[in-house]
Amino acid sequence: MRNIIKKIDQAGLVGRGGAEFPTARKWQSVKDAPGKVKYVVCNASEGELGLFKDIFILEHHLAEVMKGMVLAMDTIKTKKAYFNLNQNYHKKIKGKLGKLIKQYAKQDYEFEVFVEHPSYIGGEETALLDAIEGKRTQPRLKPPYPSDAGLFGAPTLINNVETFYNVALVAEDKYKNDRFCCLTVDGKRIDVYRQPADWSLEKILRETGNYPDYDFFVQVGGSASGVVYNQKQLSKNKLSGAGSLEVYRASMKPHQLLSQWFEFYAAESCGKCAPCRQGTFNLWKLIDKKTIDWKKIMAIVETMEKTSFCGLGKSIGVPVRSYLKNVEGRK
Amino acid sequence: MKQVAIKLNGKKIKCNEGASVLQVAIDHNIEIPHFCYHEDLPIDANCRVCLVEVDGKVMTSCTLKAQAGLAVKLNTPAVAKLRKENMELLLAGHTQRCPKCQKNYACQTREQMEKYGVTGKKYERPCLNLPIHKMGSAAEFDPEQCIGCNKCVEMCQKIGIGFLQLKGQAAKNSLAITDDKCVDCIYCGQCTVHCPVAAVREQNQIEQVKAALKDKSKIVIAQCAPSVRCSIGEEFGVKPGTNLMGEINTALRQLGFDRVFDVNMGADITTWVEAKELVERIKNGGPFPMFTSCCPGWVKMAEFYYPAMLEHLTTARSPQIHSGGAYKTWWAEEEGIDPHNIVVVSLMPCTSKKYEAQMDKFKVDGHRPVDYVLTTREFAVLLKDQNIDLPKLKKSTVDPYGTFSGAAAIYGASGGVMESALRTAYHFLTGKELKKVEFKQVRGMQGVKRATIAINGHKLKVAVVATAANVKLIMEEIKKDPNAYHYIEVMSCPGGCIGGGGQPIPSTERIIAQRIAGLYQIDDKMQVRCAHKNPIVRRYMEEYIPSLPEHKQRELLYTSYSKKKRFE
Ligand code: SF4
Ligand code: SF4
Ligand code: SF4
Ligand code: SF4
Ligand code: FES
């Protein structure tokens, strides 16, 4: 497949891990990076709340995902790929995965499975590289970017499960600009749906027959770090980030929501940098008390947003601010 | 390297393109508070305190690279606010736990907190119920006080040991020791000299020394190591490498020490004994190589990692042990003092000297040659505690029994022990004196220096190793060729003791180089530049020692080594 990068570009593929970086550009830069040793890494960490599409794809379309990885290997001229696989997912797919790995081995493609202790930060590209290298799972200072110096210092192409799956579809001209949506309603996981990427949130809920009959608000693109919209904003907004949609009852108490988020952050912060390590702990502590001290919370949130080392800490302002603006502030 | 002009708060500064803006500021004495940056170690950028503003955006200056036209603002309201918040988060609970703060000792961290209005009480940090870990009797760390800057971990790695690591996710992130049972700490204290908050630190003996000074029944002797005199000034804002020996002597008397002697005198004894041994080995054709043994960090390393090499270590005792033993025997007899009432306090650039001082094998007539060891940093704390402004004091000289030669003065620099021994070995071999006493081949900051030195028809192959990591290289060379070297000096620390683990913070390779220059200047200016010409040491070695029965001589001059287990 000579023109795969061009086809990916034309198809408009962007990263599905959350950052939405153009896939073609990523592939091109790893291809162009000097170096004899290169690696492909498939990121199946999926440590964010409300996300379960990667496991859905792995269970239903593993062959395509691996085909996408092989296309990547051919493109950047390597025979070695790593599967960064969430431990819980590994349990579910290891049989099938093992068989496919054996088949590809006959064609000299080597897949190495790295079974990852599930964590949010384990999905951060450079953190997962360090984890595979046997170091602490913490993000690296960038630059250098993985495309120049990634796994063991070699140029490395890292994509999410969904991206490799999409590449396989693009190669067979079957890609239709669809995306996956993990739907959670009132605390219950409903299903993984697949719909055109330009559908509004309202359309997704209605077409899948999940539009609630009570007042609600939603969180999109991760149920910890994602953005919060009220009911009126549903028609104007699409699925974003890492493809999750969570519906909360309007009666949900801010205290409950915040403790859910802050508990997650306080557990998932990798602990490397001061604002996130100590900030998440103190946010969680603040929620311990019955009343919500918004002033104190926002002081920490602002510090984390503006000074955290990586995207995890920086992202905390997204849910908190959008919730305040779109839901809590409108009461 | 291309030069570019950047602006720091409007001030135009020329610097290398791509240089860290924080480093540029440090070089120009412009203050940007920071906790995790060190110029010799990788940039971790985890404290998030070194904030500056560029085009309205707040960022960390350690990771910001200098580019032509870059305009950096330093103390904007946004920077001030976020910096203060991060310091509050970083230092939450710090002062309550810190033993230095509890005693109100001088401390850079607390000074910074005061300067930036940080209380350490605004936020909480979790209580992990982790004990303080002791590294022998040398150093210790309190995981609950660690701010996770990673410097000690990197430094311990860099010196080739790798005993420390950060463990625990999120707010549990704190310092721990490695799970690898084949790795042990060598007590060098390089971790302590890189900790911004004294979470890893020397085992403090200031209170014990204060108590001894107050005790009227005790004769308290101070002895200052070669390296301390050219570094302590840094604690008082004086340029690294400034020799404050005279001021130190005065200060020690003001503090109430009864006698001011000098570890340098002990260094001359070490040189004498070691040079004799080297000459014996040359005459007997081995065994070679002979290693120095005055660095307890290296000795611990040999005893744990290279037990097969122990017979190659010189049996000469180390300087502080030599001089301490001489005070408690020879000097005590001459003065008619009961050695039981003598307290010897060493001022050392080192934490492993604390470990050495308490070892039973060095006891002389049942007494420890050295009772307490204060690091350069502890000494500075003691001085500040008594409001002694060291650089302002009048100079005075050591008491006669502390007389030393120029050869002792350079002991602090890597290569100094070797050079001193060579000066004296030449004399022992030939009966003559060197016209030119300098052996410049063994000087300098390199990790390994190799030279071949001709003495009296012997071609002596020597190597000088600084930082423990380089021991491996030499050991591999010896494995390949057991005759590769005759004499090898090993110091655990970068640049030798002058870069020791008890030295003032910060300690960088550039600062160490400045301190070293100071040491060689002392030697240059001395009348007596060889250990064997030191009149006091001559009396000790030529009159006192020979008057003793043989087992006493051995007890005072020599030591032995044994294989050590982990944590031993
Ligand atoms: S923001 Fe800092 S502590 Fe949080 S995950 Fe990133 S590096 Fe780790
Ligand atoms: S004392 Fe030296 S060897 Fe021990 S932990 Fe500190 S740096 Fe490492
Ligand atoms: S003990 Fe000190 S130097 Fe080591 S990581 Fe903690 S704060 Fe940093
Ligand atoms: S080199 Fe000097 S300062 Fe460092 S551990 Fe050895 S004796 Fe101590
Ligand atoms: S010194 Fe820059 S982040 Fe710590």
PDB file of C-alpha atoms in Angstrom, chain A residues 41-45 82-84 114 116 121-134 136-140 151 158-159:
ATOM      1  CA  VAL A  41       2.763   1.174  19.389  1.00  0.00           C
ATOM      2  CA  CYS A  42      -0.945   0.564  19.744  1.00  0.00           C
ATOM      3  CA  ASN A  43      -2.380   2.333  22.739  1.00  0.00           C
ATOM      4  CA  ALA A  44      -5.119   0.289  24.367  1.00  0.00           C
ATOM      5  CA  SER A  45      -4.857   1.838  27.804  1.00  0.00           C
ATOM      6  CA  TYR A  82       4.035  -3.109  20.789  1.00  0.00           C
ATOM      7  CA  PHE A  83       0.556  -3.527  22.142  1.00  0.00           C
ATOM      8  CA  ASN A  84       0.133  -1.406  25.251  1.00  0.00           C
ATOM      9  CA  PHE A 114       2.817  -5.047  27.197  1.00  0.00           C
ATOM     10  CA  GLU A 116      -0.457  -2.475  31.525  1.00  0.00           C
ATOM     11  CA  ILE A 121      -1.735   8.345  32.900  1.00  0.00           C
ATOM     12  CA  GLY A 122      -0.765   5.049  31.256  1.00  0.00           C
ATOM     13  CA  GLY A 123      -2.571   6.326  28.179  1.00  0.00           C
ATOM     14  CA  GLU A 124      -0.376   9.396  27.891  1.00  0.00           C
ATOM     15  CA  GLU A 125       1.931   8.637  24.976  1.00  0.00           C
ATOM     16  CA  THR A 126       5.269   9.271  26.639  1.00  0.00           C
ATOM     17  CA  ALA A 127       4.179   7.765  29.960  1.00  0.00           C
ATOM     18  CA  LEU A 128       3.289   4.532  28.240  1.00  0.00           C
ATOM     19  CA  LEU A 129       6.669   4.505  26.524  1.00  0.00           C
ATOM     20  CA  ASP A 130       8.393   4.804  29.884  1.00  0.00           C
ATOM     21  CA  ALA A 131       6.183   2.043  31.257  1.00  0.00           C
ATOM     22  CA  ILE A 132       7.138  -0.285  28.406  1.00  0.00           C
ATOM     23  CA  GLU A 133      10.782   0.578  29.046  1.00  0.00           C
ATOM     24  CA  GLY A 134      10.309  -0.575  32.633  1.00  0.00           C
ATOM     25  CA  ARG A 136       7.786   4.673  36.247  1.00  0.00           C
ATOM     26  CA  THR A 137       4.608   5.439  34.350  1.00  0.00           C
ATOM     27  CA  GLN A 138       5.115   9.179  34.113  1.00  0.00           C
ATOM     28  CA  PRO A 139       5.062  11.573  31.195  1.00  0.00           C
ATOM     29  CA  ARG A 140       8.304  12.704  29.627  1.00  0.00           C
ATOM     30  CA  LEU A 151      10.495   3.951  22.654  1.00  0.00           C
ATOM     31  CA  ILE A 158       1.759   5.642  18.647  1.00  0.00           C
ATOM     32  CA  ASN A 159      -1.918   5.476  17.810  1.00  0.00           C
TER      33      ASN A 159
END
